Tab-separated table of C-alpha atoms in Angstrom:
chain	number	residue	atom	x	y	z
A	771	UNK	CA	-0.009	0.002	-0.032
A	772	UNK	CA	2.621	2.640	0.757
A	773	UNK	CA	3.316	5.214	-1.930
A	774	UNK	CA	6.640	6.930	-1.729
A	775	UNK	CA	7.831	9.832	-3.863
A	776	UNK	CA	11.504	10.823	-3.777
A	777	UNK	CA	12.436	14.134	-5.391
A	778	UNK	CA	16.131	14.741	-5.962
A	779	UNK	CA	18.052	17.105	-8.222
A	780	UNK	CA	18.838	15.786	-11.708
A	781	UNK	CA	22.547	15.225	-11.163
A	782	UNK	CA	23.260	11.846	-12.689
A	783	UNK	CA	21.506	9.409	-10.399
A	784	UNK	CA	22.508	5.999	-11.832
A	785	UNK	CA	20.141	3.107	-12.409
A	786	UNK	CA	21.972	1.149	-9.741
A	787	UNK	CA	21.465	3.983	-7.241
A	788	UNK	CA	17.758	4.116	-8.128
A	789	UNK	CA	17.561	0.377	-7.463
A	790	UNK	CA	19.231	0.822	-4.070
A	791	UNK	CA	16.820	3.607	-3.148
A	792	UNK	CA	13.754	1.551	-4.140
A	793	UNK	CA	15.050	-1.478	-2.291
A	794	UNK	CA	16.123	0.526	0.773
A	795	UNK	CA	12.733	2.180	1.108
A	796	UNK	CA	10.992	-1.174	0.864
A	797	UNK	CA	13.168	-2.715	3.548
A	798	UNK	CA	12.522	0.299	5.768
A	799	UNK	CA	8.741	0.104	5.365
A	800	UNK	CA	8.769	-3.637	5.897
A	801	UNK	CA	10.890	-3.313	9.024
A	802	UNK	CA	9.131	-0.341	10.614
A	803	UNK	CA	5.504	-0.819	9.528
A	804	UNK	CA	5.529	-4.424	8.245
A	805	UNK	CA	4.311	-3.215	4.858
A	806	UNK	CA	4.212	-5.693	1.958
A	807	UNK	CA	6.761	-4.795	-0.677
A	808	UNK	CA	4.587	-6.315	-3.370
A	809	UNK	CA	2.155	-3.440	-2.983
A	810	UNK	CA	4.622	-0.586	-2.336
A	811	UNK	CA	5.189	2.011	-5.017
A	812	UNK	CA	8.323	4.208	-5.079
A	813	UNK	CA	8.535	6.949	-7.664
A	814	UNK	CA	11.734	8.960	-8.157
A	815	UNK	CA	11.539	12.400	-9.679
A	816	UNK	CA	14.764	14.018	-10.943
A	817	UNK	CA	14.307	17.774	-10.893
A	818	UNK	CA	16.413	20.193	-13.019
A	819	UNK	CA	18.725	22.462	-10.988
A	820	UNK	CA	16.981	25.483	-12.532
A	821	UNK	CA	13.640	24.183	-11.277
A	822	UNK	CA	14.550	23.733	-7.610
A	823	UNK	CA	14.901	26.733	-5.357
A	824	UNK	CA	16.217	26.907	-1.825
A	825	UNK	CA	15.537	30.245	-0.253
A	826	UNK	CA	15.907	33.014	-2.828
A	827	UNK	CA	18.255	31.049	-5.051
A	828	UNK	CA	17.962	28.390	-7.754
A	829	UNK	CA	20.055	25.333	-6.976
A	830	UNK	CA	21.955	25.919	-10.212
A	831	UNK	CA	23.222	29.195	-8.904
A	832	UNK	CA	23.959	27.665	-5.464
A	833	UNK	CA	26.042	25.025	-7.201
A	834	UNK	CA	27.935	27.619	-9.249
A	835	UNK	CA	28.674	29.660	-6.165
A	836	UNK	CA	30.338	26.554	-4.637
A	837	UNK	CA	32.491	25.845	-7.666
B	611	UNK	CA	-12.312	22.635	-8.618
B	612	UNK	CA	-11.042	19.025	-8.665
B	613	UNK	CA	-7.374	18.524	-9.303
B	614	UNK	CA	-6.425	15.070	-10.551
B	615	UNK	CA	-2.932	13.762	-11.051
B	616	UNK	CA	-2.449	10.500	-13.003
B	617	UNK	CA	0.986	8.928	-12.888
B	618	UNK	CA	1.680	6.098	-15.359
B	619	UNK	CA	4.879	4.582	-16.692
B	620	UNK	CA	6.353	6.255	-19.761
B	621	UNK	CA	5.424	3.558	-22.256
B	622	UNK	CA	4.089	5.437	-25.264
B	623	UNK	CA	0.784	6.862	-24.075
B	624	UNK	CA	-0.645	8.503	-27.189
B	625	UNK	CA	-2.168	11.951	-27.402
B	626	UNK	CA	-5.507	10.386	-28.144
B	627	UNK	CA	-5.279	8.189	-25.049
B	628	UNK	CA	-4.410	11.277	-22.914
B	629	UNK	CA	-7.495	12.941	-24.349
B	630	UNK	CA	-9.622	9.970	-23.418
B	631	UNK	CA	-8.219	9.905	-19.872
B	632	UNK	CA	-8.846	13.644	-19.359
B	633	UNK	CA	-12.343	13.363	-20.759
B	634	UNK	CA	-13.127	10.172	-18.818
B	635	UNK	CA	-12.011	11.676	-15.493
B	636	UNK	CA	-14.175	14.755	-16.144
B	637	UNK	CA	-17.222	12.664	-16.995
B	638	UNK	CA	-16.691	10.668	-13.780
B	639	UNK	CA	-16.352	13.721	-11.551
B	640	UNK	CA	-19.366	15.321	-13.177
B	641	UNK	CA	-21.457	12.153	-12.740
B	642	UNK	CA	-20.388	11.262	-9.181
B	643	UNK	CA	-19.783	14.646	-7.545
B	644	UNK	CA	-21.455	17.027	-10.072
B	645	UNK	CA	-18.146	18.854	-10.505
B	646	UNK	CA	-17.894	21.532	-13.212
B	647	UNK	CA	-15.471	20.363	-15.930
B	648	UNK	CA	-14.570	24.003	-16.704
B	649	UNK	CA	-12.674	24.144	-13.419
B	650	UNK	CA	-11.258	20.667	-13.281
B	651	UNK	CA	-7.522	20.079	-13.837
B	652	UNK	CA	-6.084	16.761	-14.864
B	653	UNK	CA	-2.313	16.379	-15.072
B	654	UNK	CA	-0.687	13.284	-16.482
B	655	UNK	CA	2.834	12.407	-15.440
B	656	UNK	CA	4.722	9.808	-17.501
B	657	UNK	CA	7.415	8.209	-15.299
B	658	UNK	CA	10.467	6.466	-16.657
B	659	UNK	CA	10.566	2.695	-15.989
B	660	UNK	CA	13.858	3.139	-14.141
B	661	UNK	CA	12.205	5.704	-11.871
B	662	UNK	CA	9.275	3.569	-10.672
B	663	UNK	CA	9.767	0.787	-8.187
B	664	UNK	CA	7.378	-1.890	-7.099
B	665	UNK	CA	8.663	-3.809	-4.147
B	666	UNK	CA	12.417	-4.239	-4.383
B	667	UNK	CA	12.482	-3.963	-8.141
B	668	UNK	CA	12.516	-1.192	-10.761
B	669	UNK	CA	9.691	-1.582	-13.249
B	670	UNK	CA	12.316	-1.717	-16.054
B	671	UNK	CA	13.655	-4.944	-14.544
B	672	UNK	CA	10.165	-6.285	-13.926
B	673	UNK	CA	9.372	-5.666	-17.615
B	674	UNK	CA	12.614	-7.447	-18.730
B	675	UNK	CA	11.824	-10.430	-16.522
B	676	UNK	CA	8.495	-10.794	-18.300
B	677	UNK	CA	10.039	-10.641	-21.815
C	260	UNK	CA	1.018	0.503	-11.761
C	261	UNK	CA	-0.908	3.712	-12.181
C	262	UNK	CA	-1.094	6.090	-9.226
C	263	UNK	CA	-3.962	8.514	-9.257
C	264	UNK	CA	-4.485	11.328	-6.821
C	265	UNK	CA	-7.869	13.141	-6.756
C	266	UNK	CA	-8.075	16.341	-4.763
C	267	UNK	CA	-11.541	17.731	-4.083
C	268	UNK	CA	-12.929	20.179	-1.606
C	269	UNK	CA	-14.031	18.710	1.744
C	270	UNK	CA	-17.777	19.050	1.196
C	271	UNK	CA	-19.169	15.731	2.364
C	272	UNK	CA	-18.050	13.208	-0.178
C	273	UNK	CA	-19.768	9.995	0.852
C	274	UNK	CA	-18.132	6.623	1.153
C	275	UNK	CA	-20.241	5.388	-1.687
C	276	UNK	CA	-19.080	8.284	-3.894
C	277	UNK	CA	-15.475	7.501	-3.044
C	278	UNK	CA	-16.116	3.903	-4.056
C	279	UNK	CA	-17.595	5.056	-7.400
C	280	UNK	CA	-14.628	7.371	-8.068
C	281	UNK	CA	-12.108	4.605	-7.331
C	282	UNK	CA	-14.001	2.135	-9.417
C	283	UNK	CA	-14.573	4.580	-12.275
C	284	UNK	CA	-10.890	5.527	-12.448
C	285	UNK	CA	-9.942	1.866	-12.629
C	286	UNK	CA	-12.411	1.118	-15.363
C	287	UNK	CA	-11.037	4.132	-17.325
C	288	UNK	CA	-7.397	3.083	-16.953
C	289	UNK	CA	-8.249	-0.479	-17.865
C	290	UNK	CA	-10.206	0.605	-20.920
C	291	UNK	CA	-7.789	3.274	-22.221
C	292	UNK	CA	-4.372	1.905	-21.237
C	293	UNK	CA	-5.206	-1.694	-20.358
C	294	UNK	CA	-3.816	-1.177	-16.870
C	295	UNK	CA	-4.262	-3.895	-14.269
C	296	UNK	CA	-6.609	-2.724	-11.475
C	297	UNK	CA	-4.824	-5.002	-9.007
C	298	UNK	CA	-1.826	-2.685	-9.072
C	299	UNK	CA	-3.603	0.660	-9.431
C	300	UNK	CA	-3.670	3.056	-6.491
C	301	UNK	CA	-6.223	5.864	-6.199
C	302	UNK	CA	-5.862	8.312	-3.297
C	303	UNK	CA	-8.566	10.912	-2.583
C	304	UNK	CA	-7.615	14.055	-0.706
C	305	UNK	CA	-10.436	16.181	0.779
C	306	UNK	CA	-9.147	19.737	1.093
C	307	UNK	CA	-10.775	22.276	3.495
C	308	UNK	CA	-12.473	25.202	1.724
C	309	UNK	CA	-10.138	27.621	3.550
C	310	UNK	CA	-7.146	25.722	2.141
C	311	UNK	CA	-8.059	25.909	-1.535
C	312	UNK	CA	-7.720	29.143	-3.458
C	313	UNK	CA	-8.958	29.960	-6.917
C	314	UNK	CA	-7.524	33.230	-8.163
C	315	UNK	CA	-7.325	35.730	-5.314
C	316	UNK	CA	-10.042	34.062	-3.274
C	317	UNK	CA	-10.404	31.159	-0.865
C	318	UNK	CA	-13.100	28.718	-1.940
C	319	UNK	CA	-14.833	29.348	1.383
C	320	UNK	CA	-15.348	32.933	0.401
C	321	UNK	CA	-16.366	31.979	-3.143
C	322	UNK	CA	-18.990	29.674	-1.670
C	323	UNK	CA	-20.327	32.422	0.681
C	324	UNK	CA	-20.576	34.888	-2.202
C	325	UNK	CA	-22.806	32.405	-4.064
C	326	UNK	CA	-25.114	31.833	-1.050
D	1110	UNK	CA	-3.676	27.052	-15.438
D	1111	UNK	CA	-1.044	27.047	-12.698
D	1112	UNK	CA	-1.412	24.693	-9.845
D	1113	UNK	CA	0.448	25.580	-6.681
D	1114	UNK	CA	0.755	23.401	-3.571
D	1115	UNK	CA	2.090	24.976	-0.394
D	1116	UNK	CA	2.971	22.590	2.446
D	1117	UNK	CA	3.652	24.206	5.881
D	1118	UNK	CA	3.651	22.805	9.347
D	1119	UNK	CA	0.316	22.830	11.170
D	1120	UNK	CA	1.116	25.684	13.561
D	1121	UNK	CA	-1.977	27.821	13.533
D	1122	UNK	CA	-2.010	29.409	10.079
D	1123	UNK	CA	-4.978	31.768	10.234
D	1124	UNK	CA	-7.649	32.125	7.578
D	1125	UNK	CA	-6.420	35.633	6.864
D	1126	UNK	CA	-2.858	34.339	6.339
D	1127	UNK	CA	-4.174	31.674	3.952
D	1128	UNK	CA	-5.965	34.410	1.992
D	1129	UNK	CA	-2.739	36.453	1.803
D	1130	UNK	CA	-0.776	33.398	0.612
D	1131	UNK	CA	-3.359	32.624	-2.092
D	1132	UNK	CA	-3.549	36.212	-3.190
D	1133	UNK	CA	0.255	36.685	-3.128
D	1134	UNK	CA	0.886	33.597	-5.221
D	1135	UNK	CA	-1.640	34.808	-7.798
D	1136	UNK	CA	-0.084	38.261	-8.013
D	1137	UNK	CA	3.361	36.667	-8.443
D	1138	UNK	CA	2.197	34.314	-11.230
D	1139	UNK	CA	0.344	37.161	-12.948
D	1140	UNK	CA	3.346	39.420	-12.749
D	1141	UNK	CA	6.047	36.934	-13.736
D	1142	UNK	CA	4.234	34.639	-16.180
D	1143	UNK	CA	1.098	36.647	-16.958
D	1144	UNK	CA	-1.065	33.776	-15.777
D	1145	UNK	CA	-4.800	34.276	-15.381
D	1146	UNK	CA	-5.812	34.150	-11.723
D	1147	UNK	CA	-9.262	32.852	-12.681
D	1148	UNK	CA	-7.666	29.501	-13.600
D	1149	UNK	CA	-5.006	29.319	-10.924
D	1150	UNK	CA	-5.385	26.796	-8.103
D	1151	UNK	CA	-3.533	27.143	-4.864
D	1152	UNK	CA	-3.803	24.357	-2.300
D	1153	UNK	CA	-2.388	24.706	1.229
D	1154	UNK	CA	-1.533	21.568	3.184
D	1155	UNK	CA	-0.908	21.883	6.956
D	1156	UNK	CA	1.295	19.045	8.064
D	1157	UNK	CA	1.473	17.825	11.701
D	1158	UNK	CA	4.867	18.419	13.351
D	1159	UNK	CA	5.199	14.681	13.978
D	1160	UNK	CA	4.713	14.056	10.256
D	1161	UNK	CA	7.492	16.344	8.958
D	1162	UNK	CA	11.111	15.354	9.309
D	1163	UNK	CA	14.189	17.452	8.637
D	1164	UNK	CA	17.348	15.331	8.649
D	1165	UNK	CA	17.056	12.631	11.316
D	1166	UNK	CA	14.534	14.537	13.465
D	1167	UNK	CA	10.796	15.110	13.518
D	1168	UNK	CA	9.962	18.815	13.535
D	1169	UNK	CA	8.121	18.295	16.836
D	1170	UNK	CA	11.422	17.300	18.447
D	1171	UNK	CA	13.270	20.138	16.746
D	1172	UNK	CA	10.711	22.561	18.159
D	1173	UNK	CA	11.050	21.076	21.687
D	1174	UNK	CA	14.831	21.365	21.555
D	1175	UNK	CA	14.466	25.067	20.796
D	1176	UNK	CA	12.053	25.704	23.721
E	926	UNK	CA	10.316	24.290	6.353
E	927	UNK	CA	7.756	25.190	3.690
E	928	UNK	CA	7.687	23.092	0.603
E	929	UNK	CA	6.080	24.701	-2.420
E	930	UNK	CA	5.360	22.993	-5.735
E	931	UNK	CA	4.420	25.168	-8.722
E	932	UNK	CA	3.070	23.366	-11.815
E	933	UNK	CA	2.840	25.378	-15.006
E	934	UNK	CA	2.549	24.436	-18.629
E	935	UNK	CA	5.824	23.901	-20.462
E	936	UNK	CA	5.719	27.066	-22.568
E	937	UNK	CA	9.236	28.507	-22.339
E	938	UNK	CA	9.550	29.658	-18.746
E	939	UNK	CA	12.941	31.342	-18.647
E	940	UNK	CA	15.613	30.814	-16.001
E	941	UNK	CA	15.179	34.409	-14.921
E	942	UNK	CA	11.407	33.912	-14.493
E	943	UNK	CA	12.011	30.776	-12.403
E	944	UNK	CA	14.411	32.831	-10.232
E	945	UNK	CA	11.688	35.484	-9.800
E	946	UNK	CA	9.075	32.826	-8.892
E	947	UNK	CA	11.398	31.228	-6.262
E	948	UNK	CA	12.338	34.567	-4.816
E	949	UNK	CA	8.772	35.839	-4.830
E	950	UNK	CA	7.444	32.767	-3.015
E	951	UNK	CA	10.164	33.113	-0.368
E	952	UNK	CA	9.390	36.808	0.191
E	953	UNK	CA	5.668	35.917	0.508
E	954	UNK	CA	6.233	33.110	3.051
E	955	UNK	CA	8.662	35.292	5.011
E	956	UNK	CA	6.225	38.181	5.094
E	957	UNK	CA	3.054	36.215	5.831
E	958	UNK	CA	4.281	33.326	8.004
E	959	UNK	CA	7.740	34.560	8.955
E	960	UNK	CA	9.229	31.380	7.397
E	961	UNK	CA	13.011	31.102	7.076
E	962	UNK	CA	14.023	31.137	3.431
E	963	UNK	CA	17.088	29.010	4.209
E	964	UNK	CA	14.794	26.034	4.781
E	965	UNK	CA	12.165	26.670	2.110
E	966	UNK	CA	12.035	24.475	-0.960
E	967	UNK	CA	10.338	25.574	-4.157
E	968	UNK	CA	10.058	23.079	-7.006
E	969	UNK	CA	8.763	24.084	-10.424
E	970	UNK	CA	7.243	21.449	-12.682
E	971	UNK	CA	6.791	22.289	-16.381
E	972	UNK	CA	4.021	20.131	-17.772
E	973	UNK	CA	3.634	19.349	-21.494
E	974	UNK	CA	0.491	20.839	-23.075
E	975	UNK	CA	-0.649	17.355	-24.047
E	976	UNK	CA	-0.361	16.237	-20.408
E	977	UNK	CA	-2.586	18.947	-18.897
E	978	UNK	CA	-6.338	18.802	-19.303
E	979	UNK	CA	-8.930	21.404	-18.382
E	980	UNK	CA	-12.401	20.040	-18.579
E	981	UNK	CA	-12.731	17.655	-21.494
E	982	UNK	CA	-9.816	19.197	-23.447
E	983	UNK	CA	-6.031	18.961	-23.503
E	984	UNK	CA	-4.448	22.362	-23.125
E	985	UNK	CA	-2.701	21.804	-26.489
E	986	UNK	CA	-6.105	21.710	-28.166
E	987	UNK	CA	-7.315	24.708	-26.179
E	988	UNK	CA	-4.298	26.674	-27.326
E	989	UNK	CA	-4.916	25.678	-30.972
E	990	UNK	CA	-8.542	26.705	-30.737
E	991	UNK	CA	-7.363	30.178	-29.668
E	992	UNK	CA	-4.844	30.550	-32.507
F	477	UNK	CA	17.873	18.898	-0.988
F	478	UNK	CA	15.865	15.673	-1.303
F	479	UNK	CA	12.140	15.887	-0.667
F	480	UNK	CA	10.482	12.616	0.231
F	481	UNK	CA	6.770	12.053	0.644
F	482	UNK	CA	5.565	8.812	2.260
F	483	UNK	CA	1.847	8.039	2.016
F	484	UNK	CA	0.560	5.228	4.171
F	485	UNK	CA	-2.879	4.269	5.406
F	486	UNK	CA	-4.007	5.892	8.646
F	487	UNK	CA	-3.728	2.797	10.847
F	488	UNK	CA	-2.063	3.988	13.993
F	489	UNK	CA	1.508	4.841	12.938
F	490	UNK	CA	3.214	5.759	16.193
F	491	UNK	CA	5.454	8.749	16.723
F	492	UNK	CA	8.355	6.445	17.242
F	493	UNK	CA	7.667	4.685	13.956
F	494	UNK	CA	7.567	8.076	12.192
F	495	UNK	CA	10.897	8.890	13.714
F	496	UNK	CA	12.402	5.613	12.465
F	497	UNK	CA	10.987	6.240	8.937
F	498	UNK	CA	12.409	9.755	8.830
F	499	UNK	CA	15.764	8.627	10.120
F	500	UNK	CA	15.880	5.585	7.888
F	501	UNK	CA	15.168	7.618	4.754
F	502	UNK	CA	17.923	10.046	5.641
F	503	UNK	CA	20.422	7.276	6.230
F	504	UNK	CA	19.460	5.748	2.861
F	505	UNK	CA	19.837	9.050	0.982
F	506	UNK	CA	23.133	9.785	2.727
F	507	UNK	CA	24.483	6.324	1.956
F	508	UNK	CA	23.310	6.049	-1.687
F	509	UNK	CA	23.479	9.645	-2.924
F	510	UNK	CA	25.564	11.291	-0.218
F	511	UNK	CA	22.763	13.742	0.457
F	512	UNK	CA	23.007	16.126	3.425
F	513	UNK	CA	20.402	15.251	6.051
F	514	UNK	CA	20.327	18.884	7.174
F	515	UNK	CA	18.506	19.792	3.938
F	516	UNK	CA	16.395	16.673	3.510
F	517	UNK	CA	12.608	16.914	4.046
F	518	UNK	CA	10.473	13.872	4.737
F	519	UNK	CA	6.724	14.313	4.904
F	520	UNK	CA	4.428	11.490	6.009
F	521	UNK	CA	0.779	11.548	4.919
F	522	UNK	CA	-1.641	9.219	6.723
F	523	UNK	CA	-4.571	8.494	4.414
F	524	UNK	CA	-7.963	7.314	5.651
F	525	UNK	CA	-8.880	3.760	4.544
F	526	UNK	CA	-11.956	5.124	2.805
F	527	UNK	CA	-9.755	7.488	0.774
F	528	UNK	CA	-7.358	4.867	-0.629
F	529	UNK	CA	-8.462	2.569	-3.416
F	530	UNK	CA	-6.635	-0.454	-4.809
F	531	UNK	CA	-8.296	-1.707	-7.969
F	532	UNK	CA	-12.051	-1.371	-7.683
F	533	UNK	CA	-12.089	-1.458	-3.861
F	534	UNK	CA	-11.571	0.943	-1.014
F	535	UNK	CA	-8.911	-0.294	1.397
F	536	UNK	CA	-11.547	-0.153	4.184
F	537	UNK	CA	-13.546	-2.844	2.329
F	538	UNK	CA	-10.398	-4.853	1.576
F	539	UNK	CA	-9.548	-4.811	5.293
F	540	UNK	CA	-13.127	-5.943	6.223
F	541	UNK	CA	-12.967	-8.767	3.741
F	542	UNK	CA	-9.803	-10.070	5.462
F	543	UNK	CA	-11.332	-9.870	8.971
C-alpha cells in the first residue's frame, strides 16, 4: 500500500542507485510498519537544478557559487 | 475545482489516449460529484521505468523479466 | 502501476461516492491503457475550503458569495 | 492554469494568512508569467509536526529542543 | 520548512522567470508566516500541453482553438 | 535537498515509527546519494482507509474482507 515519492536534483543518479533507493525504502517500510513490498510504489523524480529553489536562489546558482 | 494527477509509466501513451483519460475523468467527476469540468484540472505524469519501483524492483527490470 | 491522486474540496463526499470514483478511475485506466486494477492506487484528498484558493479568493469565500 | 501546492507545518495558520498566501501567489504568477488568476489553483496543506522530518529529526522534536 | 510546488505548462519559462518565482514565493512566506528562506524548498514542474487537461480538453487543443 | 513524501494508510503509525521512517530515509539518501540530512525533508501523509483505493475497492472494504 505505501506510496513513496522521492524528489532529488537531476545530477546523474545512476540506475543502480535508483535500485538501491527503491530497495532501501521497501526494507525500511517492511521493518518499521511491516508493509508488503509487493504493494509498495516508489517513484523517483529528478528535478532540473533550474527548477529547484532553496531560499531566494535556484540550486543551479547555489552550485555555481560553490565551484 | 477538482485536481487530478495521474501517474503512469512512460510507455508510449498516445495523445488520443491522454485525451480519453482527461475526458473520462471529467465525466466521472461530473457524474459522481457534479463537478464543473470548466474548473477541473487533470495532469498526467509519465514516469520512466527506471524511476518507478514496485517492491524491491525497478519496473524496467520487472518488464525485462516478463520478456 | 498507475497512481492517481484526486483532490476535491471537503464538502461531504460520501463513502459510496469515493467507491464510485475509485472504481470509475480503474475502469477508465483499464479501458484506455489496459492497466491492471490490482496494481492501481487511487488516493482521494479532501481539502478544506479555507485551504483551496482559486484566483485571489479562498473557496470558502467564493462559496459564501454564491449563497 | 497554474497549480500551486504549499505545504507548511500545522502551527495555527490563520484564515487571513491563507488568504494572503493565495492572493500573493496569484499576484506573483500574474506578474512573472502573466497567468490568469481565474484559472490558478492554490492548495495549502498543513502538516502535523510529527509528520514532517528534517534530517534525522521530527519537527516536533526540533521545536522542543528550541524551547 | 515550507515546501512549495508550482506546476505550469511547459511554454518557455525562462531561467530568470524561475528565479523570480522562487524569490517571490520566499518573500511571501517570510512576510506572511515569517518562514526562514534558508529552509524553504520551491520546486517548479513544467508540464507538457498534451499532459494537462482542463475540462474535457487537452491544453494543447485549447491553445490551438485560440490561434 | 531531497524531498521525500511517504503516504501510508491511517492505521495508528506511532510517533516512534515516524521517527524511524524519517531517520531511515535520511540514512538511505546519505548512503546512496551522499545527500546532506540537514537539507532533506520527509513528509508522512496518513490516508484514511476510505480514501485509498486499490483496484475497484476501497482499502476499508479490503480490510473488512480479510477480517
